[in-house]
Amino acid sequence: MKIRSFPAIMIFLLLCAQAYPQDMDRKILMTIAGRDVEAGEFIRMYNKSLDPDSSFDLNEYIEQFIAFKLKVADAIASGYDTARAFSSELDGYRAQLAQSYLTDPDIKEDLLKKAWERSLTEINASHILILTGQGPEREDSLVAYGKAMAARERLLRGESFESVAKETSDDRSVVINKGNLGYFTVFQMISQFEDAAYALTPGTISMPVRTRYGYHIIRVNDRRPAKGKVKVAHIMKTVPPGSDETAGEKAFGEINDIYEKLCKGESFSTLAKEYSDDRESAQNGGEMNWFGAGEIISEFTEAAFSLNDTGSFSEPVRTPYGFHIIRLLAKRPHGTYEETKPWLESKLNPSYLIAAGKKSFVSKLKKEYGYRVNTSALTWFVRNTDSLIIMGISDYNRRKIPQGSIYSFAGYKKPVSEFASFLEKHGSAAKAGDPAGYVGTCLEEISAGDLIAYENELLETKYPDFRYLMNEFHDGILLFNISSEKIWNKAQDDTTGLRNYYELNKNNYLLPFTEVQGELIGDYQEWLTSDWIRQLKGKYPVTIEYEVLEEVKQRLGNE
């Protein structure tokens, strides 16, 4: 039966894939109905067919393999391979299979190690967020970018980050934290923000950083080694943000009364259950889950990590949400790479992994195919690209565009005119004030597409396993389609043929036709198949290269 699920096919075929010396792989082992079969394809399929629990005769397998290829040849001769449905299905398999060949297979491990190295450092940063509003995307983004740049200029002129953040930031938490996000580590911020923050040295101000929320101006305040994780219990008296002074004084008095009781030796757990306003943790005596930097509000985290002795508790700690008394239950240091790896894997964004794999793969292709950029043409575009072109409002003067190519690789040359059209159609208000950045980003995008398309065309030639997998998909689909028509459907629908088969073989059955009809279908299918193969052997020529077959037998005997 045919497996229509691509993932199931992929898992099975890729797990069974074998690598063999290339010189023998490409030798022609046999020719069936004019179609050559490489030794590598035969060896690969034979090894996949091996049953470790039973003996498997090579000569018997050769007969089965030839029968399989004869059926495929009959499907081709009957035009099954010209059907639109067949082409569409095969193209779909190829597109999905190609994805695993058009990316860097080592990128995941590289990203995990990079993430772990980042996790060794905690960063304290402040930011100003300028949201993009509801207007047309390009105009709205350009206005937001201008506001972000204006805020940055004020910071560079010496105004305090806190005051500029309070006046300009659209992050609602600015009224509480004045833009300071506290300490955080890997995977706690959106990826573009994290990348920018880890690239900054303390005290420096970033250019506007674009995320899906808008533009961020980031200042890194401090970097320190990761402190690991901490487990605490707490007693809380809430003072909601915006409460009046009386509410704060009342909560402060209550938390101090609890603190005095603790100092006199009363049970922390009992007092938490009775008095804490955090009812979820209060049920467990105030106990909280393990946490580290960036997972809980900064004031609470810093107070928790300042406790050194298990069982000790803090004086009342003020946070934007009230007062807390914190008791240390346990600490654990930052884990090793192997200890942390499962958590890192769970946090790795699949779309980011795909993008990073593509970027790394393109970089390798550039080296392999001698990618070169026409620097004079590139310089012309940087100098002649203004905000109107970047925003997609204006076009280049075609009479002034340089002649020739913008880049080349493996004999291919990208016309400058095509690059100009690409720049005109891919407007980005985010780069309106940065022609060099816009041109560079577009160059990377268009060249990556060309390099991957070029590599995609070479997959069958460059990777034997890919070629053999595609042969299997090709032949497997054809075999299913022709077998359905000639064997499976016929055995189900041809009641006359089924009865004739019964009459010729009724000595093999003890019961009447009507009572063995279900059993007959399987036997009739086998008979139809055998008869079909006999016809095919007389219809299509089969040539075996016996010298190559001996080499194959020696190889398989040594496996």
GROMACS .gro file of C-alpha atoms in nm, residues 157-317:
model
  161
  157ARG     CA    1   2.317   6.522   2.420
  158GLY     CA    2   2.328   6.419   2.785
  159GLU     CA    3   1.966   6.403   2.902
  160SER     CA    4   1.901   6.129   3.156
  161PHE     CA    5   1.766   5.803   3.021
  162GLU     CA    6   1.496   5.797   3.289
  163SER     CA    7   1.352   6.137   3.197
  164VAL     CA    8   1.358   6.073   2.821
  165ALA     CA    9   1.201   5.731   2.872
  166LYS     CA   10   0.919   5.872   3.087
  167GLU     CA   11   0.843   6.136   2.823
  168THR     CA   12   0.870   5.929   2.506
  169SER     CA   13   0.845   5.553   2.570
  170ASP     CA   14   0.526   5.370   2.477
  171ASP     CA   15   0.612   5.082   2.712
  172ARG     CA   16   0.345   5.109   2.983
  173SER     CA   17   0.581   4.977   3.248
  174VAL     CA   18   0.790   5.295   3.214
  175VAL     CA   19   0.579   5.460   3.486
  176ILE     CA   20   0.706   5.193   3.725
  177ASN     CA   21   1.060   5.115   3.607
  178LYS     CA   22   1.155   5.436   3.419
  179GLY     CA   23   1.265   5.218   3.129
  180ASN     CA   24   1.493   4.987   3.331
  181LEU     CA   25   1.414   4.625   3.250
  182GLY     CA   26   1.638   4.486   3.522
  183TYR     CA   27   1.863   4.187   3.465
  184PHE     CA   28   1.775   3.932   3.201
  185THR     CA   29   1.943   3.652   3.013
  186VAL     CA   30   1.896   3.442   2.699
  187PHE     CA   31   1.545   3.376   2.559
  188GLN     CA   32   1.381   3.630   2.789
  189MET     CA   33   1.357   3.906   2.530
  190ILE     CA   34   1.245   3.900   2.168
  191SER     CA   35   1.538   3.781   1.954
  192GLN     CA   36   1.618   4.113   1.781
  193PHE     CA   37   1.624   4.289   2.119
  194GLU     CA   38   1.839   4.019   2.275
  195ASP     CA   39   2.089   4.023   1.988
  196ALA     CA   40   2.126   4.401   2.010
  197ALA     CA   41   2.160   4.404   2.390
  198TYR     CA   42   2.429   4.135   2.398
  199ALA     CA   43   2.623   4.321   2.128
  200LEU     CA   44   2.638   4.646   2.331
  201THR     CA   45   2.897   4.739   2.588
  202PRO     CA   46   2.775   4.901   2.912
  203GLY     CA   47   2.690   5.267   2.873
  204THR     CA   48   2.644   5.268   2.495
  205ILE     CA   49   2.320   5.369   2.322
  206SER     CA   50   2.191   5.158   2.033
  207MET     CA   51   2.051   5.274   1.704
  208PRO     CA   52   1.676   5.201   1.672
  209VAL     CA   53   1.622   4.826   1.692
  210ARG     CA   54   1.315   4.699   1.506
  211THR     CA   55   1.098   4.424   1.656
  212ARG     CA   56   0.736   4.335   1.591
  213TYR     CA   57   0.638   4.585   1.860
  214GLY     CA   58   0.813   4.885   1.712
  215TYR     CA   59   1.150   5.057   1.758
  216HIS     CA   60   1.365   5.025   2.069
  217ILE     CA   61   1.649   5.247   2.187
  218ILE     CA   62   1.858   5.030   2.420
  219ARG     CA   63   2.122   5.116   2.677
  220VAL     CA   64   2.308   4.838   2.855
  221ASN     CA   65   2.371   4.939   3.215
  222ASP     CA   66   2.562   4.638   3.344
  223ARG     CA   67   2.679   4.287   3.264
  224ARG     CA   68   2.749   4.022   3.527
  225PRO     CA   69   2.803   3.646   3.552
  226ALA     CA   70   2.483   3.444   3.575
  227LYS     CA   71   2.373   3.373   3.931
  228GLY     CA   72   2.187   3.053   3.858
  229LYS     CA   73   1.849   2.975   4.014
  230VAL     CA   74   1.698   3.039   4.354
  231LYS     CA   75   1.401   2.893   4.543
  232VAL     CA   76   1.229   3.106   4.806
  233ALA     CA   77   0.912   3.148   5.008
  234HIS     CA   78   0.758   3.489   5.060
  235ILE     CA   79   0.491   3.674   5.253
  236MET     CA   80   0.332   3.960   5.063
  237LYS     CA   81   0.116   4.258   5.150
  238THR     CA   82  -0.006   4.417   4.828
  239VAL     CA   83  -0.002   4.783   4.735
  240PRO     CA   84  -0.141   4.800   4.380
  241PRO     CA   85   0.028   5.051   4.145
  242GLY     CA   86  -0.145   5.388   4.173
  243SER     CA   87  -0.262   5.336   4.531
  244ASP     CA   88  -0.268   5.638   4.761
  245GLU     CA   89  -0.019   5.696   5.044
  246THR     CA   90  -0.257   5.564   5.310
  247ALA     CA   91  -0.273   5.220   5.144
  248GLY     CA   92   0.107   5.204   5.134
  249GLU     CA   93   0.140   5.300   5.500
  250LYS     CA   94  -0.118   5.040   5.601
  251ALA     CA   95   0.059   4.761   5.410
  252PHE     CA   96   0.396   4.869   5.550
  253GLY     CA   97   0.262   4.850   5.904
  254GLU     CA   98   0.118   4.503   5.843
  255ILE     CA   99   0.437   4.364   5.692
  256ASN     CA  100   0.643   4.504   5.980
  257ASP     CA  101   0.414   4.331   6.232
  258ILE     CA  102   0.469   4.001   6.049
  259TYR     CA  103   0.844   4.065   6.039
  260GLU     CA  104   0.853   4.113   6.417
  261LYS     CA  105   0.668   3.783   6.466
  262LEU     CA  106   0.925   3.607   6.248
  263CYS     CA  107   1.208   3.760   6.447
  264LYS     CA  108   1.048   3.616   6.762
  265GLY     CA  109   1.062   3.268   6.610
  266GLU     CA  110   0.711   3.216   6.476
  267SER     CA  111   0.674   2.981   6.177
  268PHE     CA  112   0.728   3.142   5.838
  269SER     CA  113   0.499   2.887   5.674
  270THR     CA  114   0.218   2.943   5.924
  271LEU     CA  115   0.237   3.321   5.894
  272ALA     CA  116   0.241   3.300   5.512
  273LYS     CA  117  -0.072   3.085   5.510
  274GLU     CA  118  -0.248   3.325   5.744
  275TYR     CA  119  -0.138   3.671   5.627
  276SER     CA  120   0.013   3.664   5.275
  277ASP     CA  121  -0.190   3.834   5.003
  278ASP     CA  122  -0.037   3.604   4.742
  279ARG     CA  123  -0.295   3.334   4.800
  280GLU     CA  124  -0.151   3.093   4.545
  281SER     CA  125   0.185   3.061   4.722
  282ALA     CA  126   0.029   3.111   5.067
  283GLN     CA  127  -0.136   2.768   5.039
  284ASN     CA  128   0.216   2.619   5.029
  285GLY     CA  129   0.354   2.825   5.312
  286GLY     CA  130   0.466   3.100   5.073
  287GLU     CA  131   0.682   2.863   4.865
  288MET     CA  132   0.749   2.967   4.503
  289ASN     CA  133   0.893   2.787   4.200
  290TRP     CA  134   1.262   2.810   4.110
  291PHE     CA  135   1.348   3.128   3.921
  292GLY     CA  136   1.644   3.326   3.791
  293ALA     CA  137   1.722   3.668   3.651
  294GLY     CA  138   1.450   3.820   3.435
  295GLU     CA  139   1.177   3.581   3.544
  296ILE     CA  140   1.042   3.790   3.833
  297ILE     CA  141   1.043   4.164   3.892
  298SER     CA  142   1.395   4.293   3.947
  299GLU     CA  143   1.359   4.425   4.305
  300PHE     CA  144   1.230   4.088   4.424
  301THR     CA  145   1.496   3.890   4.236
  302GLU     CA  146   1.784   4.101   4.367
  303ALA     CA  147   1.662   4.070   4.726
  304ALA     CA  148   1.621   3.693   4.690
  305PHE     CA  149   1.973   3.642   4.554
  306SER     CA  150   2.122   3.863   4.826
  307LEU     CA  151   2.026   3.604   5.090
  308ASN     CA  152   2.313   3.366   5.157
  309ASP     CA  153   2.205   3.129   5.433
  310THR     CA  154   1.933   2.871   5.376
  311GLY     CA  155   1.640   2.950   5.606
  312SER     CA  156   1.732   3.316   5.652
  313PHE     CA  157   1.478   3.582   5.562
  314SER     CA  158   1.493   3.941   5.446
  315GLU     CA  159   1.365   4.261   5.597
  316PRO     CA  160   1.051   4.393   5.421
  317VAL     CA  161   1.131   4.452   5.053
   0.00000   0.00000   0.00000
